[in-house]
Amino acid sequence: MQQHTLAGEITQNGVGLHSGVTTQVRILPALPGNNRFFVRVDLPNSPIIPAQVTAVSQTVLSTQLGKGEVCVRTVEHLLAALAAMGVDNARIEIDGPEVPLLDGSAQIWCERIAEVGLVSQTSNNSTVPLLVTEPIWIYEGDAFVCALPALETRFSYGIDFNLAAIGNQWHSWLLTTNLNSSSADFASEIAPARTFGLQHQIEYLQKSGLIKGGSLDNALVCGVQGWLNPPLRFANEPVRHKILDLVGDLSLLGTFPVAHFLAYKASHNLHIQLAGKILDLI
C-alpha cells in the first residue's frame, strides 16, 4: 500500500485564533503507518496527541484534540491541508496550545507542503478503502451533515445567514483519485478560503474568552453594511471555508471514506459526530 510523507521539514510561526498565543509548528516526515500526530514539545516528555476522531476533546468554534490534560486546538486547517495534499504520515511538533491561524485559511500550509514536496512510502499495513454503503446522518434542528453512498469522494456544503453579503451559498468539491490533480484543486479552490465571523457576535465571543488572536488580518468580518475587510478571494468564500473545516475534521478518520459528504448550516460538533458515527459503522 503506497503512502506519502513530507520530503523535508516545514517550520511556521503564528498566533492562535482563540488563545492569542504565538506558537511555532515544525512538521516532519514520519514513518509509514504512523499517521498524522501532534507533539507538544513545550511540555515535559513531549506528549503525543494523535490526529484521530477518538482524540477530539472540544469543538467550540474550532476542533481541539487532547490526551489526558494535554491538548492542541484549532487543528482543522493544518490537518485539511496535510490530508488533501496527500500527506498520510507526519509528525507535527508544536510549542504551545493552539495551531497558528496564519491568514485564516489553509493556503500557507499548502504552499509550504508544495515547497518541500512528498515522498512515497511502502506500508506493510493492508488498508481497505472505507466505503459508505448506506446514508449516515447527524442533525440538529435544520442543520445537518451526512455521508451518502457514492462512487467518489465529494464534499458539498450549504450555509444561510441573515446578512445580505453572505445569504444562502452552496459549493461542492471533488476529491479525485489522482493525487496531483486533487491536491492542486484543493490548493486553489478550497485552501485559500478564510475563516469568517459576524460583527455583532465579536464582543460576546471576546467576553467569553474566545478569538483573542482574531483580527481583520486573519478573518473576514461581516456586518449589516457588508464586509469590513474586502475583497473576498471568491464570491462564495464563506461556504468554501466551511468545506475546508469539514475536510479537516473528517481527516481525523485517517483516510477519507468513499462517500458524498453533504452538510448544511453544520458545525465542528456535527462534523465530529458524523466522523464518530462513520468510525462505529464502517
XYZ file of N, CA and C in Angstrom:
846
model
N 0.849 -1.196 0.000
C 0.000 0.000 0.000
C 0.881 1.240 0.000
N 0.712 2.109 -1.014
C 1.504 3.338 -1.100
C 0.970 4.399 -0.139
N 1.869 4.966 0.624
C 1.561 6.111 1.450
C 2.558 7.213 1.111
N 2.365 8.388 1.702
C 3.262 9.513 1.433
C 3.550 10.280 2.713
N 4.759 10.812 2.775
C 5.130 11.736 3.834
C 5.864 12.907 3.203
N 6.233 13.878 4.010
C 6.936 15.050 3.501
C 8.361 14.691 3.102
N 8.862 15.370 2.086
C 10.244 15.155 1.658
C 11.216 16.023 2.448
N 10.693 16.913 3.285
C 11.536 17.784 4.090
C 10.771 18.321 5.283
N 11.356 19.285 5.947
C 10.771 19.856 7.162
C 10.107 21.192 6.865
N 8.990 21.451 7.546
C 8.284 22.730 7.436
C 8.286 23.388 8.806
N 8.631 24.667 8.859
C 8.567 25.434 10.106
C 7.732 26.679 9.867
N 6.784 26.929 10.773
C 5.882 28.069 10.597
C 5.498 28.633 11.963
N 5.541 29.952 12.089
C 5.125 30.632 13.324
C 3.828 31.384 13.092
N 3.106 31.626 14.185
C 1.898 32.418 14.061
C 1.110 32.462 15.355
N 0.040 33.257 15.327
C -0.808 33.470 16.504
C -2.043 32.586 16.437
N -2.422 32.014 17.562
C -3.623 31.191 17.644
C -4.871 32.045 17.685
N -5.921 31.627 17.002
C -7.163 32.401 16.932
C -7.767 32.648 18.308
N -7.940 31.612 19.100
C -8.652 31.751 20.365
C -7.747 32.100 21.538
N -6.549 31.526 21.585
C -5.637 31.770 22.708
C -4.893 33.088 22.580
N -4.654 33.528 21.343
C -3.838 34.708 21.133
C -2.369 34.457 21.389
N -1.988 33.196 21.571
C -0.615 32.813 21.894
C 0.148 32.523 20.597
N 1.379 33.033 20.506
C 2.229 32.750 19.353
C 2.929 31.413 19.538
N 2.823 30.560 18.557
C 3.463 29.250 18.621
C 4.264 28.990 17.353
N 5.172 28.020 17.476
C 5.923 27.556 16.314
C 5.541 26.115 16.019
N 5.303 25.830 14.763
C 4.977 24.474 14.326
C 6.099 23.958 13.429
N 6.562 22.757 13.725
C 7.528 22.066 12.852
C 6.866 20.783 12.386
N 6.736 20.627 11.076
C 6.131 19.417 10.523
C 7.244 18.588 9.905
N 7.379 17.364 10.374
C 8.480 16.494 9.986
C 7.968 15.223 9.319
N 8.782 14.594 8.484
C 8.393 13.297 7.929
C 8.157 12.284 9.047
N 7.287 11.324 8.789
C 7.021 10.252 9.751
C 7.014 8.917 9.007
N 7.230 7.848 9.736
C 7.308 6.513 9.147
C 5.953 6.061 8.622
N 5.933 5.169 7.633
C 4.652 4.653 7.122
C 3.853 3.995 8.235
N 2.557 4.247 8.225
C 1.683 3.677 9.240
C 1.594 4.480 10.518
N 2.395 5.545 10.644
C 2.373 6.370 11.861
C 1.242 7.391 11.851
N 0.691 7.660 10.671
C -0.391 8.630 10.512
C 0.072 10.037 10.867
N -0.855 10.936 11.029
C -0.551 12.318 11.399
C -0.740 12.471 12.908
N 0.220 13.094 13.574
C 0.112 13.239 15.025
C 0.851 14.490 15.489
N 0.371 15.044 16.613
C 0.962 16.243 17.210
C 1.876 15.855 18.364
N 2.890 16.683 18.586
C 3.805 16.501 19.708
C 3.950 17.853 20.406
N 3.562 17.939 21.683
C 3.679 19.175 22.450
C 5.107 19.268 23.003
N 6.011 19.837 22.216
C 7.428 19.869 22.590
C 7.724 20.858 23.708
N 6.744 21.686 24.087
C 6.935 22.631 25.191
C 6.667 22.005 26.550
N 6.161 20.785 26.563
C 5.782 20.123 27.811
C 6.745 18.992 28.144
N 6.876 18.648 29.431
C 7.758 17.555 29.843
C 7.434 16.262 29.098
N 8.468 15.584 28.646
C 8.344 14.307 27.938
C 7.678 14.415 26.567
N 7.435 15.631 26.099
C 6.881 15.860 24.755
C 5.722 14.906 24.436
N 4.598 15.061 25.142
C 3.475 14.152 24.928
C 2.942 14.185 23.503
N 2.492 13.025 23.027
C 1.963 12.864 21.663
C 0.441 12.867 21.704
N -0.149 13.576 20.773
C -1.606 13.613 20.621
C -1.938 13.152 19.207
N -2.584 12.005 19.042
C -2.901 11.517 17.697
C -3.980 12.360 17.033
N -3.855 12.549 15.720
C -4.875 13.264 14.955
C -5.954 12.269 14.558
N -6.751 11.879 15.541
C -7.784 10.866 15.359
C -9.100 11.333 15.962
N -10.188 10.807 15.459
C -11.518 11.170 15.955
C -11.635 10.913 17.449
N -11.068 9.805 17.910
C -11.176 9.435 19.321
C -10.425 10.395 20.245
N -9.574 11.260 19.678
C -8.811 12.201 20.494
C -9.474 13.577 20.589
N -10.603 13.780 19.923
C -11.271 15.091 19.956
C -11.795 15.353 21.370
N -11.430 16.516 21.913
C -11.831 16.846 23.284
C -12.734 18.072 23.366
N -12.826 18.845 22.277
C -13.683 20.029 22.289
C -13.949 20.481 20.864
N -15.144 21.060 20.639
C -15.493 21.510 19.287
C -16.160 22.883 19.301
N -15.780 23.748 20.249
C -16.364 25.083 20.324
C -15.612 26.032 19.390
N -16.214 26.326 18.238
C -15.663 27.234 17.233
C -14.301 26.816 16.694
N -13.923 25.584 16.938
C -12.704 25.001 16.372
C -12.672 23.557 16.846
N -11.726 22.785 16.323
C -11.591 21.395 16.763
C -10.329 21.261 17.601
N -10.509 20.703 18.780
C -9.405 20.518 19.724
C -9.169 19.035 19.958
N -7.895 18.640 19.931
C -7.506 17.277 20.226
C -6.858 17.241 21.603
N -7.039 16.141 22.319
C -6.446 16.058 23.638
C -6.129 14.632 24.039
N -5.186 14.519 24.960
C -4.833 13.242 25.559
C -4.518 13.521 27.012
N -5.399 13.087 27.904
C -5.262 13.443 29.301
C -5.468 14.935 29.479
N -4.527 15.590 30.139
C -4.613 17.026 30.382
C -3.980 17.838 29.253
N -3.391 17.160 28.276
C -2.657 17.827 27.197
C -3.564 18.005 25.981
N -3.520 19.182 25.368
C -4.387 19.403 24.207
C -3.703 20.301 23.186
N -4.280 20.323 21.994
C -3.877 21.265 20.943
C -5.137 21.650 20.188
N -5.329 22.955 19.992
C -6.584 23.477 19.478
C -6.448 24.021 18.060
N -7.602 24.130 17.391
C -7.711 24.698 16.041
C -6.792 23.970 15.064
N -6.988 22.661 15.013
C -6.133 21.802 14.184
C -6.666 21.630 12.767
N -7.898 22.068 12.514
C -8.604 21.669 11.297
C -7.978 22.171 9.991
N -7.473 23.402 9.958
C -6.926 23.927 8.702
C -5.634 23.208 8.321
N -4.749 23.027 9.278
C -3.490 22.324 9.014
C -3.751 20.880 8.611
N -4.639 20.198 9.324
C -4.916 18.796 9.003
C -5.599 18.662 7.644
N -6.458 19.612 7.302
C -7.095 19.584 5.979
C -6.038 19.685 4.891
N -5.079 20.595 5.073
C -4.027 20.773 4.074
C -3.184 19.510 3.936
N -2.772 18.935 5.052
C -1.948 17.724 5.001
C -2.693 16.588 4.310
N -3.934 16.345 4.731
C -4.689 15.216 4.186
C -5.008 15.415 2.711
N -5.502 16.599 2.350
C -5.896 16.843 0.963
C -4.695 16.929 0.031
N -3.537 17.305 0.558
C -2.321 17.370 -0.251
C -1.613 16.019 -0.305
N -2.179 15.007 0.362
C -1.666 13.652 0.234
C -0.636 13.218 1.255
N -0.522 13.968 2.368
C 0.448 13.609 3.408
C -0.219 12.650 4.400
N 0.086 11.357 4.283
C -0.513 10.343 5.162
C 0.137 10.321 6.539
N 1.459 10.522 6.565
C 2.216 10.392 7.804
C 2.999 11.674 8.064
N 2.828 12.249 9.250
C 3.533 13.488 9.583
C 3.617 13.649 11.095
N 4.784 14.085 11.551
C 4.997 14.421 12.958
C 4.895 15.941 13.065
N 3.910 16.427 13.807
C 3.652 17.867 13.905
C 4.055 18.334 15.295
N 5.223 18.944 15.396
C 5.703 19.441 16.683
C 5.206 20.865 16.884
N 4.682 21.148 18.076
C 4.155 22.480 18.369
C 4.547 22.862 19.784
N 4.923 24.128 19.994
C 5.411 24.551 21.303
C 4.377 25.353 22.092
N 3.103 25.080 21.831
C 2.037 25.771 22.550
C 0.706 25.070 22.346
N -0.393 25.671 22.846
C -1.688 25.003 22.877
C -2.557 25.132 21.640
N -2.126 25.957 20.665
C -3.008 26.183 19.519
C -2.219 26.359 18.229
N -2.712 25.736 17.169
C -2.081 25.873 15.847
C -2.294 27.306 15.350
N -1.272 27.940 14.790
C -1.423 29.311 14.290
C -2.527 29.424 13.237
N -3.273 30.527 13.302
C -4.343 30.748 12.339
C -3.796 31.250 10.999
N -2.621 31.880 11.032
C -1.989 32.462 9.836
C -2.931 33.481 9.193
N -3.313 33.310 7.926
C -4.202 34.302 7.303
C -5.673 33.894 7.400
N -5.950 32.857 8.197
C -7.328 32.408 8.368
C -7.737 31.298 7.428
N -6.808 30.879 6.562
C -7.101 29.821 5.600
C -6.052 28.722 5.719
N -6.046 27.809 4.746
C -5.023 26.760 4.699
C -4.033 27.005 3.570
N -4.109 28.195 2.965
C -3.286 28.473 1.791
C -1.794 28.393 2.092
N -1.360 28.994 3.190
C 0.067 28.996 3.529
C 0.552 27.582 3.812
N -0.265 26.780 4.504
C 0.121 25.382 4.759
C 0.305 24.639 3.440
N -0.605 24.835 2.497
C -0.492 24.149 1.205
C 0.751 24.590 0.446
N 1.046 25.878 0.505
C 2.239 26.381 -0.172
C 3.501 25.768 0.417
N 3.556 25.661 1.731
C 4.736 25.095 2.379
C 4.884 23.604 2.068
N 3.757 22.886 2.022
C 3.793 21.464 1.672
C 4.287 21.293 0.239
N 3.783 22.126 -0.666
C 4.206 22.046 -2.068
C 5.693 22.370 -2.221
N 6.201 23.282 -1.406
C 7.612 23.660 -1.471
C 8.536 22.488 -1.145
N 8.205 21.735 -0.095
C 9.089 20.626 0.311
C 8.796 19.356 -0.476
N 7.553 19.190 -0.951
C 7.192 18.015 -1.736
C 6.947 16.782 -0.886
N 6.566 15.705 -1.561
C 6.240 14.444 -0.889
C 7.164 13.340 -1.364
N 7.299 12.313 -0.544
C 7.998 11.093 -0.944
C 7.063 9.909 -0.703
N 7.126 8.935 -1.603
C 6.288 7.741 -1.488
C 6.851 6.805 -0.415
N 5.964 6.081 0.215
C 6.343 5.110 1.233
C 5.581 3.813 0.980
N 6.214 2.704 1.296
C 5.541 1.417 1.206
C 5.157 0.969 2.609
N 3.867 0.756 2.824
C 3.385 0.351 4.136
C 3.061 -1.135 4.133
N 3.403 -1.787 5.223
C 3.085 -3.208 5.363
C 1.651 -3.418 5.814
N 1.014 -2.324 6.230
C -0.371 -2.434 6.686
C -1.308 -2.437 5.480
N -2.107 -3.482 5.357
C -3.075 -3.545 4.262
C -4.277 -2.693 4.632
N -4.518 -1.662 3.836
C -5.605 -0.724 4.110
C -6.731 -0.942 3.107
N -7.903 -1.276 3.625
C -9.074 -1.440 2.776
C -9.792 -0.097 2.691
N -10.060 0.414 1.490
C -10.756 1.696 1.365
C -12.082 1.680 2.115
N -12.348 2.750 2.858
C -13.596 2.841 3.602
C -14.733 3.193 2.648
N -15.755 2.385 2.637
C -16.896 2.594 1.749
C -18.159 2.836 2.578
N -18.850 3.918 2.301
C -20.140 4.167 2.929
C -21.201 3.487 2.080
N -21.896 2.523 2.645
C -22.859 1.718 1.888
C -24.313 2.101 2.150
N -24.538 2.930 3.166
C -25.896 3.414 3.437
C -25.793 4.808 4.038
N -26.836 5.626 3.882
C -26.767 7.001 4.385
C -26.529 7.049 5.896
N -25.652 7.972 6.301
C -25.357 8.191 7.717
C -25.627 9.660 8.005
N -26.520 9.946 8.947
C -26.969 11.313 9.179
C -26.712 11.769 10.610
N -26.380 13.030 10.757
C -26.348 13.714 12.052
C -27.054 15.050 11.841
N -28.012 15.372 12.688
C -28.700 16.649 12.504
C -29.055 17.273 13.846
N -29.253 18.579 13.800
C -29.643 19.354 14.984
C -30.486 20.515 14.489
N -31.800 20.451 14.723
C -32.694 21.444 14.154
C -32.676 21.323 12.645
N -32.448 22.440 11.945
C -32.394 22.374 10.482
C -30.963 22.215 9.974
N -30.004 22.075 10.875
C -28.606 21.860 10.481
C -28.324 20.365 10.412
N -27.557 19.942 9.418
C -27.239 18.523 9.307
C -25.931 18.306 8.565
N -25.387 17.124 8.728
C -24.248 16.663 7.935
C -24.443 15.169 7.739
N -24.162 14.698 6.532
C -24.404 13.289 6.258
C -23.348 12.747 5.299
N -23.246 11.434 5.292
C -22.383 10.723 4.350
C -23.281 9.816 3.525
N -23.272 10.004 2.212
C -24.138 9.247 1.317
C -23.304 8.309 0.447
N -23.811 7.126 0.140
C -23.080 6.227 -0.769
C -22.792 6.926 -2.088
N -21.599 6.752 -2.591
C -21.197 7.396 -3.846
C -20.049 6.609 -4.462
N -19.739 6.931 -5.711
C -18.638 6.268 -6.409
C -17.325 7.020 -6.235
N -17.394 8.226 -5.695
C -16.201 9.037 -5.487
C -16.410 9.898 -4.246
N -15.330 10.468 -3.739
C -15.406 11.262 -2.514
C -15.637 12.727 -2.861
N -16.764 13.247 -2.416
C -17.150 14.627 -2.715
C -17.616 15.311 -1.434
N -17.326 16.593 -1.331
C -17.758 17.401 -0.183
C -18.647 18.525 -0.703
N -19.896 18.579 -0.222
C -20.822 19.643 -0.616
C -21.350 20.329 0.638
N -21.483 21.646 0.574
C -21.867 22.386 1.779
C -22.813 23.524 1.422
N -23.721 23.802 2.345
C -24.621 24.939 2.204
C -24.659 25.743 3.492
N -24.734 27.070 3.374
C -24.879 27.937 4.543
C -25.985 28.943 4.251
N -26.541 29.525 5.311
C -27.612 30.510 5.135
C -27.552 31.493 6.294
N -27.167 32.731 6.018
C -27.053 33.763 7.042
C -27.960 34.931 6.702
N -28.524 35.532 7.739
C -29.423 36.657 7.555
C -28.634 37.961 7.412
N -27.645 37.908 6.545
C -26.840 39.077 6.197
C -26.707 39.085 4.680
N -27.030 40.194 4.065
C -27.088 40.248 2.610
C -25.765 39.869 1.946
N -24.655 40.207 2.585
C -23.347 39.937 1.979
C -23.017 38.448 1.944
N -23.687 37.659 2.775
C -23.452 36.201 2.789
C -24.657 35.482 2.206
N -25.815 35.607 2.856
C -27.035 34.974 2.360
C -26.921 33.459 2.283
N -27.517 32.889 1.236
C -27.511 31.439 1.029
C -26.436 31.097 -0.002
N -25.521 30.228 0.381
C -24.418 29.837 -0.509
C -24.259 28.319 -0.494
N -23.883 27.774 -1.654
C -23.588 26.346 -1.779
C -22.302 26.174 -2.584
N -21.568 25.141 -2.254
C -20.385 24.807 -3.041
C -20.114 23.310 -2.914
N -19.486 22.740 -3.948
C -19.164 21.316 -3.954
C -17.756 21.130 -4.488
N -17.012 20.209 -3.853
C -15.630 19.947 -4.266
C -15.381 18.442 -4.295
N -14.738 17.987 -5.381
C -14.478 16.564 -5.584
C -13.034 16.235 -5.247
N -12.839 15.249 -4.388
C -11.509 14.718 -4.102
C -11.232 13.630 -5.125
N -10.371 13.912 -6.093
C -10.143 12.959 -7.176
C -9.178 11.868 -6.736
N -9.102 10.803 -7.519
C -8.202 9.704 -7.206
C -6.770 10.017 -7.635
N -6.601 11.057 -8.441
C -5.269 11.478 -8.874
C -4.718 12.457 -7.851
N -3.661 12.054 -7.128
C -3.127 12.866 -6.044
C -2.708 14.250 -6.514
N -2.008 14.341 -7.627
C -1.539 15.633 -8.118
C -2.696 16.555 -8.471
N -3.698 16.002 -9.155
C -4.851 16.802 -9.557
C -5.655 17.249 -8.340
N -5.883 16.316 -7.414
C -6.683 16.611 -6.234
C -6.027 17.672 -5.369
N -4.715 17.534 -5.128
C -4.019 18.491 -4.273
C -3.971 19.867 -4.917
N -3.823 19.910 -6.247
C -3.809 21.193 -6.954
C -5.165 21.873 -6.861
N -6.225 21.084 -7.044
C -7.580 21.641 -6.944
C -7.850 22.157 -5.538
N -7.462 21.393 -4.533
C -7.676 21.815 -3.144
C -6.908 23.099 -2.868
N -5.657 23.138 -3.307
C -4.805 24.295 -3.032
C -5.334 25.575 -3.679
N -6.028 25.446 -4.803
C -6.511 26.639 -5.498
C -7.983 26.947 -5.231
N -8.790 25.921 -4.954
C -10.238 26.106 -4.855
C -10.790 26.143 -3.427
N -10.116 25.495 -2.485
C -10.638 25.390 -1.116
C -9.692 26.018 -0.097
N -8.424 25.702 -0.184
C -7.449 26.162 0.820
C -7.404 27.673 1.017
N -7.555 28.502 -0.036
C -7.446 29.958 0.174
C -8.629 30.583 0.912
N -9.719 29.845 1.111
C -10.919 30.407 1.735
C -10.691 30.638 3.231
N -10.877 31.889 3.658
C -10.549 32.276 5.034
C -11.726 32.124 5.989
N -11.387 31.948 7.259
C -12.407 31.893 8.298
C -13.152 33.217 8.336
N -14.392 33.177 8.767
C -15.184 34.408 8.772
C -16.002 34.496 10.056
N -16.330 35.723 10.435
C -17.124 35.955 11.632
C -18.142 37.044 11.388
N -19.095 37.152 12.318
C -20.159 38.145 12.216
C -19.892 39.279 13.197
N -19.979 40.498 12.724
C -19.611 41.670 13.520
C -20.379 41.730 14.837
N -21.660 41.391 14.818
C -22.468 41.531 16.028
C -22.151 40.467 17.090
N -21.356 39.460 16.737
C -21.000 38.416 17.701
C -19.629 38.618 18.339
N -18.848 39.548 17.809
C -17.458 39.683 18.234
C -17.335 40.005 19.728
N -18.084 40.980 20.210
C -17.973 41.373 21.621
C -18.316 40.212 22.547
N -19.365 39.469 22.216
C -19.765 38.324 23.045
C -18.670 37.262 23.074
N -18.084 36.959 21.915
C -17.038 35.947 21.842
C -15.798 36.372 22.620
N -15.461 37.654 22.545
C -14.302 38.150 23.288
C -14.545 38.075 24.794
N -15.749 38.409 25.234
C -16.073 38.321 26.663
C -16.105 36.874 27.135
N -16.312 35.943 26.194
C -16.325 34.516 26.526
C -14.923 33.914 26.526
N -13.917 34.755 26.310
C -12.536 34.280 26.320
C -12.084 33.666 25.011
N -12.827 33.928 23.935
C -12.504 33.364 22.631
C -11.937 34.453 21.709
N -11.482 34.055 20.548
C -10.939 34.889 19.465
C -9.968 35.973 19.962
N -9.143 35.646 20.948
C -8.165 36.616 21.465
C -7.140 36.990 20.396
N -6.905 36.075 19.451
C -5.934 36.349 18.401
C -6.559 36.733 17.080
N -7.867 36.931 17.070
C -8.562 37.270 15.841
C -8.358 38.731 15.452
N -8.290 38.993 14.158
C -8.138 40.364 13.669
C -8.633 40.431 12.234
N -8.675 41.628 11.694
C -9.091 41.797 10.301
C -8.028 41.286 9.334
N -6.859 40.919 9.861
C -5.801 40.359 9.025
C -5.897 38.843 8.891
N -6.656 38.189 9.793
C -6.729 36.729 9.724
C -8.157 36.184 9.725
N -9.135 37.058 9.556
C -10.522 36.595 9.475
C -11.362 37.623 8.729
N -12.252 37.143 7.895
C -13.232 38.021 7.266
C -14.316 38.350 8.290
N -14.748 39.591 8.330
C -15.799 40.000 9.267
C -16.926 40.656 8.475
N -18.146 40.172 8.740
C -19.312 40.657 8.002
C -20.302 41.333 8.942
N -20.796 42.492 8.517
C -21.814 43.204 9.278
C -23.010 43.512 8.403
N -23.943 44.255 8.960
C -25.168 44.608 8.232
C -24.857 45.376 6.952
N -23.805 46.194 6.992
C -23.446 47.008 5.834
C -22.565 46.269 4.827
N -22.169 45.041 5.178
C -21.325 44.273 4.273
C -20.031 43.847 4.941
N -19.047 43.500 4.137
C -17.756 43.033 4.653
C -16.920 44.203 5.138
N -16.325 44.058 6.335
C -15.482 45.104 6.889
C -14.104 45.128 6.236
N -13.667 43.974 5.721
C -12.308 43.896 5.163
C -12.281 43.155 3.821
N -12.967 43.716 2.815
C -12.897 43.135 1.475
C -11.523 43.414 0.869
N -11.204 42.817 -0.299
C -12.096 41.991 -1.123
C -12.046 40.520 -0.727
N -13.066 39.766 -1.147
C -13.086 38.327 -0.943
C -12.241 37.645 -2.019
N -11.731 36.489 -1.700
C -10.951 35.718 -2.670
C -11.864 34.956 -3.631
N -13.081 34.651 -3.186
C -14.108 34.011 -4.018
C -15.435 34.675 -3.677
N -16.354 34.692 -4.613
C -17.675 35.264 -4.336
C -18.367 34.519 -3.205
N -18.098 33.205 -3.100
C -18.698 32.376 -2.046
C -17.625 31.860 -1.088
N -16.693 32.734 -0.731
C -15.586 32.325 0.145
C -16.059 31.728 1.473
N -17.111 32.248 2.123
C -17.534 31.657 3.392
C -17.887 30.171 3.301
N -18.660 29.775 2.294
C -19.054 28.368 2.226
C -17.870 27.490 1.814
N -16.952 28.024 1.038
C -15.748 27.254 0.714
C -14.935 27.002 1.984
N -14.931 27.992 2.888
C -14.205 27.777 4.145
C -14.873 26.680 4.979
N -16.185 26.592 4.910
C -16.871 25.525 5.636
C -16.473 24.159 5.092
N -16.250 24.051 3.786
C -15.744 22.798 3.216
C -14.345 22.521 3.751
N -13.523 23.563 3.851
C -12.184 23.400 4.419
C -12.265 22.825 5.830
N -13.138 23.363 6.649
C -13.309 22.849 8.009
C -13.773 21.390 8.007
N -14.714 21.073 7.120
C -15.237 19.709 7.048
C -14.149 18.731 6.627
N -13.341 19.110 5.647
C -12.234 18.254 5.202
C -11.268 18.020 6.357
N -10.947 19.079 7.104
C -10.043 18.939 8.231
C -10.588 18.040 9.317
N -11.871 18.196 9.627
C -12.474 17.367 10.671
C -12.564 15.903 10.246
N -12.935 15.651 9.003
C -13.064 14.262 8.542
C -11.705 13.612 8.287
N -10.646 14.421 8.188
C -9.306 13.841 8.052
C -8.929 13.048 9.303
N -9.630 13.293 10.402
C -9.368 12.574 11.647
C -9.756 11.107 11.553
N -10.409 10.712 10.460
C -10.699 9.300 10.207
C -9.456 8.569 9.686
N -8.397 9.308 9.365
C -7.176 8.715 8.836
C -7.133 8.784 7.331
N -8.140 8.217 6.691
C -8.325 8.330 5.246
C -9.774 8.737 4.988
N -10.006 9.394 3.869
C -11.365 9.825 3.558
C -12.159 8.657 2.993
N -13.301 8.332 3.583
C -14.152 7.284 3.016
C -14.659 7.684 1.631
N -14.990 6.689 0.822
C -15.628 6.942 -0.464
C -17.100 7.221 -0.173
N -17.481 8.483 -0.293
C -18.839 8.909 0.046
C -19.047 10.334 -0.439
N -20.305 10.740 -0.510
C -20.631 12.143 -0.757
C -20.998 12.740 0.593
N -20.147 13.634 1.086
C -20.407 14.303 2.358
C -21.186 15.575 2.070
N -22.370 15.658 2.633
C -23.276 16.767 2.383
C -23.621 17.430 3.721
N -23.410 18.735 3.798
C -23.657 19.449 5.049
C -24.435 20.732 4.796
N -25.216 21.124 5.780
C -25.986 22.367 5.692
C -26.025 23.013 7.072
N -25.509 24.233 7.168
C -25.504 25.002 8.420
C -24.901 24.197 9.573
N -23.934 23.358 9.265
C -23.367 22.469 10.282
C -22.262 23.173 11.075
N -21.567 22.410 11.910
C -20.570 22.947 12.827
C -19.494 21.896 13.047
N -18.413 22.298 13.731
C -17.383 21.323 14.072
C -17.984 20.182 14.890
N -18.906 20.519 15.762
C -19.528 19.495 16.603
C -20.258 18.456 15.768
N -21.038 18.902 14.786
C -21.756 17.957 13.932
C -20.791 17.186 13.040
N -19.751 17.853 12.529
C -18.741 17.163 11.713
C -18.141 15.990 12.493
N -17.749 16.268 13.735
C -17.079 15.238 14.545
C -18.060 14.136 14.936
N -19.313 14.499 15.182
C -20.323 13.458 15.462
C -20.460 12.513 14.271
N -20.463 13.074 13.058
C -20.552 12.239 11.856
C -19.325 11.341 11.749
N -18.140 11.910 11.955
C -16.918 11.128 11.873
C -16.949 9.963 12.876
N -17.436 10.245 14.065
C -17.533 9.192 15.078
C -18.499 8.093 14.685
N -19.631 8.493 14.085
C -20.624 7.517 13.657
C -20.082 6.665 12.513
N -19.347 7.284 11.599
C -18.718 6.548 10.497
C -17.735 5.530 11.062
N -16.970 5.957 12.045
C -15.982 5.080 12.683
C -16.662 3.862 13.299
N -17.835 4.080 13.882
C -18.575 2.984 14.523
C -19.190 2.007 13.502
N -19.610 2.555 12.349
C -20.379 1.751 11.408
C -19.539 1.064 10.330
N -18.378 1.628 10.032
C -17.570 1.056 8.937
C -16.504 0.122 9.482
